[in-house]
CSV table of C-alpha atoms and ligand atoms in Angstrom, one decimal:
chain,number,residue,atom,x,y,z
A,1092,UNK,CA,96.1,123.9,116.2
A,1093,UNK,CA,93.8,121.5,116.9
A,1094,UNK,CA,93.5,118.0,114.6
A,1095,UNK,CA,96.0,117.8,111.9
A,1096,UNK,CA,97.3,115.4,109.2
A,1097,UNK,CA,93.9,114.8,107.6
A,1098,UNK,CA,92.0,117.5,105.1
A,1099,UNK,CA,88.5,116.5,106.4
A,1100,UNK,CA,85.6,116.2,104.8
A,1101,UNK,CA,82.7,118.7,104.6
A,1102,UNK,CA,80.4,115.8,105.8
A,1103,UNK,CA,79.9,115.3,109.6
A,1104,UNK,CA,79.2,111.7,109.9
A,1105,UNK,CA,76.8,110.7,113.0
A,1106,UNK,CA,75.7,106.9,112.9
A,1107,UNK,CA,76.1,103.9,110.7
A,1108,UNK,CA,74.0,101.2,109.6
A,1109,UNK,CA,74.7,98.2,107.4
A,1110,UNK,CA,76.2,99.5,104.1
A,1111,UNK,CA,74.8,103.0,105.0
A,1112,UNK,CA,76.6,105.6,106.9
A,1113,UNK,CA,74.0,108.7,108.1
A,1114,UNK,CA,75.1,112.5,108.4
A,1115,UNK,CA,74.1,115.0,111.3
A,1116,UNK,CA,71.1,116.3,108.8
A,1117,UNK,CA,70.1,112.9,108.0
A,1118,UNK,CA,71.6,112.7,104.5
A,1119,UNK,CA,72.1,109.2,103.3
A,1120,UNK,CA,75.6,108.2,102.6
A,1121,UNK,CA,76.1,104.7,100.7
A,1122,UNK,CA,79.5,103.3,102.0
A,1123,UNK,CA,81.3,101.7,99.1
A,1124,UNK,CA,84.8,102.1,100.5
A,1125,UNK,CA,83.5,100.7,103.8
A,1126,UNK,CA,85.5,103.0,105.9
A,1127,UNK,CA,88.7,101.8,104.5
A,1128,UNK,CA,87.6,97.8,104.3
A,1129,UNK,CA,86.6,98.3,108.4
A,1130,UNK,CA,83.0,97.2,108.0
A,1131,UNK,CA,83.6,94.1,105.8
A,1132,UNK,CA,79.8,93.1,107.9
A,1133,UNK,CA,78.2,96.3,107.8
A,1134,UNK,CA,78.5,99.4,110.2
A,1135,UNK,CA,77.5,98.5,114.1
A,1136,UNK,CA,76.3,95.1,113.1
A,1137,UNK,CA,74.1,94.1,116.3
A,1138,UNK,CA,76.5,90.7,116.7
A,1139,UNK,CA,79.4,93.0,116.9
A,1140,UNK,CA,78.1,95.6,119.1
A,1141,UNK,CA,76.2,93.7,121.4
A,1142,UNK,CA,79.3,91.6,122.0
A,1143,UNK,CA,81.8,95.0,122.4
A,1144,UNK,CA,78.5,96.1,124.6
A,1145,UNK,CA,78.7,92.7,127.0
A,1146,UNK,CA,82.4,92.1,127.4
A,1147,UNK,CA,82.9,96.1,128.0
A,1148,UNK,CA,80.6,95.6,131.0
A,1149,UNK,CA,82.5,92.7,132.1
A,1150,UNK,CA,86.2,93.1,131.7
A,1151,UNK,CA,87.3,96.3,130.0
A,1152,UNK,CA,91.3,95.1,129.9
A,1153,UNK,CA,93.5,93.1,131.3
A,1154,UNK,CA,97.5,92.4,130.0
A,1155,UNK,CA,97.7,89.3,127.8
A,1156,UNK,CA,100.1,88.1,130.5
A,1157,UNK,CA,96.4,86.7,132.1
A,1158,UNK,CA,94.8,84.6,129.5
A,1159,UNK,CA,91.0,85.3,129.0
A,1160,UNK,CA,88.0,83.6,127.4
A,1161,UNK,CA,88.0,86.5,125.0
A,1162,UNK,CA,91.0,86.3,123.9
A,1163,UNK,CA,91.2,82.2,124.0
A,1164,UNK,CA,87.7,82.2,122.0
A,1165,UNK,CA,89.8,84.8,118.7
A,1166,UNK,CA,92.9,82.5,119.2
A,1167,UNK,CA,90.3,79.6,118.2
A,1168,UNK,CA,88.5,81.4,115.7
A,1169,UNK,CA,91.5,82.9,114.2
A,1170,UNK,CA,93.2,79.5,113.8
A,1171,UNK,CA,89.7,77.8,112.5
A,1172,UNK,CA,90.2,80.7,109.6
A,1173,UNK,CA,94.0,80.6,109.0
A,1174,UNK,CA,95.2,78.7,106.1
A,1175,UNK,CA,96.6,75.8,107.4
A,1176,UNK,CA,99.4,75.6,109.1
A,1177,UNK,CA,99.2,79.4,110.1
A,1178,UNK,CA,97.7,78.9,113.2
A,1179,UNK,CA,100.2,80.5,115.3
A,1180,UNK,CA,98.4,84.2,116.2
A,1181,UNK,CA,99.9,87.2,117.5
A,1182,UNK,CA,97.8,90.0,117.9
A,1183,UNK,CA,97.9,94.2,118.0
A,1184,UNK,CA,96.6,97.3,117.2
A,1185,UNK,CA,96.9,98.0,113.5
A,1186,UNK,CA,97.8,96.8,109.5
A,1187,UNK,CA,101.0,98.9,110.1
A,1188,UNK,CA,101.9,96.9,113.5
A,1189,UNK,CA,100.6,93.1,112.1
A,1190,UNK,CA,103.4,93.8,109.2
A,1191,UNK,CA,105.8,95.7,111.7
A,1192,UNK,CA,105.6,92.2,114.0
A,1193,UNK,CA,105.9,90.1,110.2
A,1194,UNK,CA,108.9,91.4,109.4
A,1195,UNK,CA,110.4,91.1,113.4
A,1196,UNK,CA,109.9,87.7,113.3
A,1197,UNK,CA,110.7,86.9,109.7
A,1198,UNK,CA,114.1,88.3,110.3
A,1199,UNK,CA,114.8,86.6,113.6
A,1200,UNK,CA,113.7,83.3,112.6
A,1201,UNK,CA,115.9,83.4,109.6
A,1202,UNK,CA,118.7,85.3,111.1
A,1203,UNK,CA,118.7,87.0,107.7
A,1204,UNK,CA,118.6,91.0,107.1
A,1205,UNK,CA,117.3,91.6,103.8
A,1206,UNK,CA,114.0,92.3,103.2
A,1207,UNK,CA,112.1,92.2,99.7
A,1208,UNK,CA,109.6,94.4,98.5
A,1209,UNK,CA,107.4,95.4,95.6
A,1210,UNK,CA,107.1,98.7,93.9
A,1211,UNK,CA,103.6,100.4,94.4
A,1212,UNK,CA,103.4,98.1,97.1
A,1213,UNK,CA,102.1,99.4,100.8
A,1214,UNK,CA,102.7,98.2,103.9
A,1215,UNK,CA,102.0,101.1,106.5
A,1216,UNK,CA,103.1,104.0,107.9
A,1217,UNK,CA,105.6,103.4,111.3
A,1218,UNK,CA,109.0,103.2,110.3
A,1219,UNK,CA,109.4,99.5,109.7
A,1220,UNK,CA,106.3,99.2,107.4
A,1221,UNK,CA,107.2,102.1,105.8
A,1222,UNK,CA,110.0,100.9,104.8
A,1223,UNK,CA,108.9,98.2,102.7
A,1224,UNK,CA,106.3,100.9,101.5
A,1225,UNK,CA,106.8,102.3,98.3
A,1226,UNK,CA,105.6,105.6,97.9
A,1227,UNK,CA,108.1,108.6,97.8
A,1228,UNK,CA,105.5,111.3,98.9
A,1229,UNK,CA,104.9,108.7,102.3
A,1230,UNK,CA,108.8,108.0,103.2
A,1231,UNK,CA,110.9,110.8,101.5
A,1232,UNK,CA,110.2,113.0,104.5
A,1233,UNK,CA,110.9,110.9,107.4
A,1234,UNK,CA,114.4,108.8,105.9
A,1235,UNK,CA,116.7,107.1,106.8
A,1236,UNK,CA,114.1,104.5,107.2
A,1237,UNK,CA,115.3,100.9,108.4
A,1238,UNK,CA,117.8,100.0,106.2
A,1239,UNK,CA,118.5,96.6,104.0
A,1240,UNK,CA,115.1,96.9,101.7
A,1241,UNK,CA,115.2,96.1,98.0
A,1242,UNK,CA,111.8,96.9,95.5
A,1243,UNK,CA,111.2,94.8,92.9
A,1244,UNK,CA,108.7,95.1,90.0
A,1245,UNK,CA,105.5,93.9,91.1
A,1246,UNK,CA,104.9,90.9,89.0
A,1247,UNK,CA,108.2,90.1,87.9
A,1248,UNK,CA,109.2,86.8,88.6
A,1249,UNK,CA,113.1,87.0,86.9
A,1250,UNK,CA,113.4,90.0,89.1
A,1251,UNK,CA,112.2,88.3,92.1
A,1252,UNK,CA,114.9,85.5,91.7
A,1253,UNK,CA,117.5,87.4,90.8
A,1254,UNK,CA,117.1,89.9,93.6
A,1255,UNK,CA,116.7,87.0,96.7
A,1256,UNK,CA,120.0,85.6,97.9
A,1257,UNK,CA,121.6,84.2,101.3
A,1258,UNK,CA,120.5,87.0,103.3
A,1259,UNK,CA,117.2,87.9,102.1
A,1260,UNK,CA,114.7,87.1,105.7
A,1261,UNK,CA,111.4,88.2,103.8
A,1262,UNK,CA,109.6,88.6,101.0
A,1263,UNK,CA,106.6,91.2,101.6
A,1264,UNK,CA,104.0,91.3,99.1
A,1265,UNK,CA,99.9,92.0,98.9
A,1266,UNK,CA,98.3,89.4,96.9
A,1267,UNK,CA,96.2,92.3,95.1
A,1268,UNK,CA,97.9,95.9,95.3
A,1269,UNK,CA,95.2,98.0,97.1
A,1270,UNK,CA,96.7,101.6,97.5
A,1271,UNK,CA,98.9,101.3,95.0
A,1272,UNK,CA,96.1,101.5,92.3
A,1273,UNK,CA,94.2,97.8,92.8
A,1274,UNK,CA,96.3,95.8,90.7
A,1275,UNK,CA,96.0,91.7,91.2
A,1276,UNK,CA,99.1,89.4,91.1
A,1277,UNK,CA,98.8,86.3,88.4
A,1278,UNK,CA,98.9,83.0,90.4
A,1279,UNK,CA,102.1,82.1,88.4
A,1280,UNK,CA,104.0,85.1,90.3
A,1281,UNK,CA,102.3,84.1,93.6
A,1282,UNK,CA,103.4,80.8,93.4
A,1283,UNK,CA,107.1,81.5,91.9
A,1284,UNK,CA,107.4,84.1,95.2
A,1285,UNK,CA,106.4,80.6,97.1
A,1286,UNK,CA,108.9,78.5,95.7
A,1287,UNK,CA,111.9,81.2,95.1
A,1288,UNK,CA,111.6,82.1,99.1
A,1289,UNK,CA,111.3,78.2,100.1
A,1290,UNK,CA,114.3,77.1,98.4
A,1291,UNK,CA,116.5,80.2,99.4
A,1292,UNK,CA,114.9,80.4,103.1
A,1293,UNK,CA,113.2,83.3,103.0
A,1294,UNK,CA,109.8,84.0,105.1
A,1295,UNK,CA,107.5,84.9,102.2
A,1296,UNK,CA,105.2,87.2,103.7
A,1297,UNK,CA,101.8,88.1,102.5
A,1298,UNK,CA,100.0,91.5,103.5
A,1299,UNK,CA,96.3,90.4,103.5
A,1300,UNK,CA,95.5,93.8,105.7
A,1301,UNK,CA,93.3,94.4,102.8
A,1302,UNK,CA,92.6,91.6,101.1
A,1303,UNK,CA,91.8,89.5,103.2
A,1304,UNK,CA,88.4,88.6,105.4
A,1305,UNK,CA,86.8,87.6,102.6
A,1306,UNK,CA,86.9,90.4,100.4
A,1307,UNK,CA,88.1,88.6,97.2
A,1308,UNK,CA,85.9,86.3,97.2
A,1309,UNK,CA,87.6,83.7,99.1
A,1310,UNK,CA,88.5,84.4,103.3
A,1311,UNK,CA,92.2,85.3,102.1
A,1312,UNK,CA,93.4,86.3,99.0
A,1313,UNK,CA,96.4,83.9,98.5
A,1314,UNK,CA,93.7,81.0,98.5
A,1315,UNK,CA,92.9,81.9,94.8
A,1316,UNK,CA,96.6,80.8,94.2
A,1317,UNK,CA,96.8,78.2,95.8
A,1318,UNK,CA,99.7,79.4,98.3
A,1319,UNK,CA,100.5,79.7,101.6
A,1320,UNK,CA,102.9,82.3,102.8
A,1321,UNK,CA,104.7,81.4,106.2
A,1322,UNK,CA,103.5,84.8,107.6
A,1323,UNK,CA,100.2,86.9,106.9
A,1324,UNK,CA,98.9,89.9,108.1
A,1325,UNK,CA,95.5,90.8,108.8
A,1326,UNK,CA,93.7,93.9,110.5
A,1327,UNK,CA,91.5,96.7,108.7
A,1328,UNK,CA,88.2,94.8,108.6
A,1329,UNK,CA,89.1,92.0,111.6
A,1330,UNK,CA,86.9,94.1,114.7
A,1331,UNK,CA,84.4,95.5,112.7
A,1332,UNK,CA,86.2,99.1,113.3
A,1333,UNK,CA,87.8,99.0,117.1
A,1334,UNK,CA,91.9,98.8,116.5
A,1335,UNK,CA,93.2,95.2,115.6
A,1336,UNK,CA,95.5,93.7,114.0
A,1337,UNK,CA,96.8,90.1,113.8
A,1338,UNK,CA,100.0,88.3,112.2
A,1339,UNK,CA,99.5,84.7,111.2
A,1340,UNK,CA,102.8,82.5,111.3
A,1341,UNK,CA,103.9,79.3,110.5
A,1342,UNK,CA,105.4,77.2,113.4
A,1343,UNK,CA,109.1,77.7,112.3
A,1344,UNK,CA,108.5,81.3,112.0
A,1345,UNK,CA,106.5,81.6,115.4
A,1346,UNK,CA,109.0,78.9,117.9
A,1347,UNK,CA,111.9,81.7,116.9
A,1348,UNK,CA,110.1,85.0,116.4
A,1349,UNK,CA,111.8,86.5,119.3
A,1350,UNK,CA,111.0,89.2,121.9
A,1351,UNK,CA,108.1,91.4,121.4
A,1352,UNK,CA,105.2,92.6,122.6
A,1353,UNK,CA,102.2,95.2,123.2
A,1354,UNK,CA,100.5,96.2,125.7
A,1355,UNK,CA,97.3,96.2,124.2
A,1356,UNK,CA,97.3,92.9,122.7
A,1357,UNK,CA,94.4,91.1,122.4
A,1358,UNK,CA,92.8,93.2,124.9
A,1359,UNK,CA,88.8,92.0,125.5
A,1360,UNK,CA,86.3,94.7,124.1
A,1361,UNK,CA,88.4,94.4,120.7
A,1362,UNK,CA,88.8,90.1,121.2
A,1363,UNK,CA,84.8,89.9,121.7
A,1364,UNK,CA,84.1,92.4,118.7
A,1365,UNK,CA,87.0,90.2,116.4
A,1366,UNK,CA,85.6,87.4,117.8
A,1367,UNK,CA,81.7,88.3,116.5
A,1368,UNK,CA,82.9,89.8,113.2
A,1369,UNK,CA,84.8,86.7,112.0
A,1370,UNK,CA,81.6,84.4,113.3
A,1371,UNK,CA,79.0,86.5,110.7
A,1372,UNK,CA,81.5,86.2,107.8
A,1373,UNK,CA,82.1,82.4,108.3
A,1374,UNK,CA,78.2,81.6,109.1
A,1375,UNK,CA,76.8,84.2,106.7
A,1376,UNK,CA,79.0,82.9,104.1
A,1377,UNK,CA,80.1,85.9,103.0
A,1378,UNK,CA,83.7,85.4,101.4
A,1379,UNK,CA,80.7,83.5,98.7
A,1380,UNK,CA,78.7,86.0,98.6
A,1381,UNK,CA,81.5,88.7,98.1
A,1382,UNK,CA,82.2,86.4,94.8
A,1383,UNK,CA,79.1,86.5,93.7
A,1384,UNK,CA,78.5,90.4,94.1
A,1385,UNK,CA,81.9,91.2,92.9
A,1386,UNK,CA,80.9,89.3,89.3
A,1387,UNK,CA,77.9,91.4,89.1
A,1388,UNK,CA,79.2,94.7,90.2
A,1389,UNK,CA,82.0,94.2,87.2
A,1390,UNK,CA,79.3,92.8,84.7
A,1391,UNK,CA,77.2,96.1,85.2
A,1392,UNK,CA,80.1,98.2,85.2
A,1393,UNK,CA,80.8,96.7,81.8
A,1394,UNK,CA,77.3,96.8,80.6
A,1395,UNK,CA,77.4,100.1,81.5
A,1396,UNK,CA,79.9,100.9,78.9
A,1397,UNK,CA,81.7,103.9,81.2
A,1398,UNK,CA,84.2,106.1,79.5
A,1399,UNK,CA,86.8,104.6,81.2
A,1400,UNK,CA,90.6,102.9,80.8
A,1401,UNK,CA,90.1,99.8,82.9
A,1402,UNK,CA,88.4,98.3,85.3
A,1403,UNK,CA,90.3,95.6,87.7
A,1404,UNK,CA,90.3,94.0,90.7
A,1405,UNK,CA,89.0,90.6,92.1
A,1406,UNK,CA,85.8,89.8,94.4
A,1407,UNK,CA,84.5,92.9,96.1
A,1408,UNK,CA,88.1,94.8,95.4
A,1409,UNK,CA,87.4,96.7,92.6
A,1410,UNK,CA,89.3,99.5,91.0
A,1411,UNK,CA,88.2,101.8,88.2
A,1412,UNK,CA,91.1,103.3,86.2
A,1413,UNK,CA,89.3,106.6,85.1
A,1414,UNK,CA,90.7,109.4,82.6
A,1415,UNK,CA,90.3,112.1,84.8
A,1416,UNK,CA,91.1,112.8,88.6
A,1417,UNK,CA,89.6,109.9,91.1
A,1418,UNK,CA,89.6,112.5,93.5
A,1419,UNK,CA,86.9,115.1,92.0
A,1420,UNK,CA,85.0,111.9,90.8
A,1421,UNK,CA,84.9,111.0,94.1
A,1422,UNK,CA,83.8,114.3,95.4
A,1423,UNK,CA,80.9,114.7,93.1
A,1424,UNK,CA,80.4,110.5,93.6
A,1425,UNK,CA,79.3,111.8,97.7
A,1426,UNK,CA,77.8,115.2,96.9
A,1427,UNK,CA,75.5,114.7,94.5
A,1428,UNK,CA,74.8,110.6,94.5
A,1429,UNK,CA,75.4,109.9,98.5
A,1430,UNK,CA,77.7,107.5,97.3
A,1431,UNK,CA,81.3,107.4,98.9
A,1432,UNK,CA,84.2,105.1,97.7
A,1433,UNK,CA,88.1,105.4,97.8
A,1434,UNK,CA,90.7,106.5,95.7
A,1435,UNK,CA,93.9,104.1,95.3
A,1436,UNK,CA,96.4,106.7,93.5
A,1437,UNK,CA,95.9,109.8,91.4
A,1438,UNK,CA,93.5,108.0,88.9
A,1439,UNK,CA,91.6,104.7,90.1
A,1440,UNK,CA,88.3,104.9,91.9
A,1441,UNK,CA,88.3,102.2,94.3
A,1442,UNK,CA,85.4,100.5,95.5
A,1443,UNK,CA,85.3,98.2,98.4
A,1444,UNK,CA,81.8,98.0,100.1
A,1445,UNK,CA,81.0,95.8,103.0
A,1446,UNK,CA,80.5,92.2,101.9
A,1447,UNK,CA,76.6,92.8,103.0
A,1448,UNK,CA,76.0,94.5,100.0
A,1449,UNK,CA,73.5,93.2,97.5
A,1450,UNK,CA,72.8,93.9,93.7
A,1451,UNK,CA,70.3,96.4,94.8
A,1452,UNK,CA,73.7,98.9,96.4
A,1453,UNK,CA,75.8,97.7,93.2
A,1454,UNK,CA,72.8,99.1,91.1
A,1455,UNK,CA,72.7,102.4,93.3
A,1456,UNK,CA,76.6,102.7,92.6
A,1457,UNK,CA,77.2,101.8,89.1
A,1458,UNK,CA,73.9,104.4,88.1
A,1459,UNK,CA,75.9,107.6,90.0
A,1460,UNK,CA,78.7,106.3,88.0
A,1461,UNK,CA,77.7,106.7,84.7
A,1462,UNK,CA,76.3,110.0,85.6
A,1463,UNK,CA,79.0,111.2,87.6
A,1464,UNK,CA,81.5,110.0,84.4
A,1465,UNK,CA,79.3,109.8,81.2
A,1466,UNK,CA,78.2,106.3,80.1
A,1467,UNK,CA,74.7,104.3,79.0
A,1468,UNK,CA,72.5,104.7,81.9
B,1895,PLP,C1,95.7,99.9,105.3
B,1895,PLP,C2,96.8,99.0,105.0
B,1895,PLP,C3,97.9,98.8,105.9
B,1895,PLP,C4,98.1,99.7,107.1
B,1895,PLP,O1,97.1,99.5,108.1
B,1895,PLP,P1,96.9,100.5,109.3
B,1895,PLP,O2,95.9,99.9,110.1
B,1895,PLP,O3,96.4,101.8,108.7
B,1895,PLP,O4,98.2,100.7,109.9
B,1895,PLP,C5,98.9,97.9,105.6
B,1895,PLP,N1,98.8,97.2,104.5
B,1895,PLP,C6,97.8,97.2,103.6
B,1895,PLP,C7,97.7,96.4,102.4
B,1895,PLP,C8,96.8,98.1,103.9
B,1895,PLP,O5,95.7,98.3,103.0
């Protein structure tokens, strides 16, 4: 045996550019799932790989026991970026590790064990994330899993209150749902999660591992509702594609978080290449721009008129509920259009480009739609 896990695609993928990805035979492949939200800037955006090409010459690793300009330079940015009064950064490897670390902390700084999470929510894949994951088909096989996890209905606020007690340490929640079939909290529920863990306290924790980096239209999610969680995780999109994740805590959480750690923390190739990705989103203004094309790319899906049961979603996270299986709209979406997006579940199309895009891509995507599913193109 050789690779496992994955069913692969029959498209051999040999260089990126911008919103484009390029095949061995040249075929043209437009990237509206940006590699799983990893491009948010494009694929091998010069910035980014001229600063990975630099700092590799210079200082391939060292342990984050010796501090580094790299590092120190993504500690700054990072805080510039956090909502306030997250400025307190610890960084990995992954989304699974940023939430793994989040829920660490949150339950050593509260001394509390139980943790809170919502149904179709997703939080990872190693044991602790997974836990707080939803899913059947991605824990059933692998239980007992970390014990002391409750699910709540995502969007319930009575539910939320009555579930939280003396011993709940977090709440974990993703501001929009983005596996579990793109579905957007109301800034009511947001805020209730706010004050419900406040008063009983609980870390309320908020998975941004997809949302955030500008890809709603704001740099994180929870900004649309006016909240600030006292932990949130970030990774996905944060090196442009080299493995990173980071966990944003408020002081209380971070002066008790206890002992952990990583080896490859914060390690220089992936600080420089964090370090350049966040720069072009903040000085391209692209969190804006993600607004912008996120309005149009939902006003042409509606003008299109596509045989479908909803469309959902906020900034440049978009999901398309269609009636038949995402998956083999998906397949003929790549085959016959060169267009590649995401499922999230059995029946939403997902589309998540790079924040680069302009209406021009949109155009190019909601055009194979309507062919792909029938509509008045
Ligand atoms: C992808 C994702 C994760 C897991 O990230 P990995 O880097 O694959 O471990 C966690 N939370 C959310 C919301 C995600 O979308």
């Amino acid at each position: 045996m050789s690779g496992f896990v994955y069913n692969e695609k029959p498209i051999r993928i040999a260089s990126g550019e911008g919103p484009y990805l390029y095949a061995e035979d040249g075929t043209e492949y437009l990237d509206f799932g940006a590699s799983y939200a990893v491009t948010p800037v494009g694929h091998c955006h010069p910035d980014v790989v001229s600063a990975v090409q630099e700092q590799a010459a210079e200082l391939l690793f060292v342990h984050a026991s010796y501090p580094t300009d790299a590092r120190d330079d993504l500690y700054a940015k990072l805080a510039a970026v956090a909502p306030e009064g997250l400025e307190n950064v610890w960084l990995n490897n992954s989304g699974t590790e940023a939430n793994e670390a989040a829920l660490k902390f949150a339950r050593s700084a509260t001394g509390k064990s139980k943790l809170v999470a919502a149904k179709r929510g997703f939080h990872g894949r190693t044991m602790g994330s997974l836990s707080v994951t939803w899913k059947k088909k991605f824990r059933a096989p692998f239980e007992p899993l970390v014990d002391d996890v409750e699910f709540v209905t995502y969007g319930d606020e009575e539910e939320l209150a009555d579930v939280i007690d003396d011993d709940t340490a977090a709440v974990i929640l993703e501001p929009v749902q983005g596996e579990g079939g793109v579905n957007p909290a109301t800034k009511t529920y947001l805020q209730a999660a706010r004050e419900l863990t406040e008063d009983a306290g609980t870390a309320l924790i908020f998975d941004e591992v997809q949302t955030g980096l500008g890809r709603t239209g704001a740099f994180w999610a929870c900004e649309h509702a006016d909240v600030t969680p006292d932990v949130l995780t970030t990774a996905k999109g944060l090196a442009s594609g080299l493995p990173i994740g980071a966990t944003l805590c408020a002081d209380w959480i971070a002066e008790s978080a206890g002992s952990h750690g990583s080896t490859f923390s914060g390690s220089p190739v992936v600080s420089a290449a964090a370090e350049a990705t966040l720069s072009v989103l903040v000085e391209e203004n692209l969190p804006e721009h993600a607004a912008e094309m996120g309005e149009y790319l939902r006003s042409e899906l509606e003008a299109a008129d596509l045989p479908v049961r909803e469309v959902r979603g906020h900034g440049l996270l978009v999901g398309i509920e269609v009636k038949r299986g995402a998956n083999r709209v998906l397949k003929e979406l790549a085959l016959s259009h060169g267009v590649l997006a995401l499922p999230a579940g059995r029946s939403v199309v997902r589309l998540l480009p790079p924040l680069t895009v302009d209406t021009e891509h949109v155009d190019t995507v909601v055009s194979a739609l309507a062919d792909v599913l029938g509509g008045n193109e």
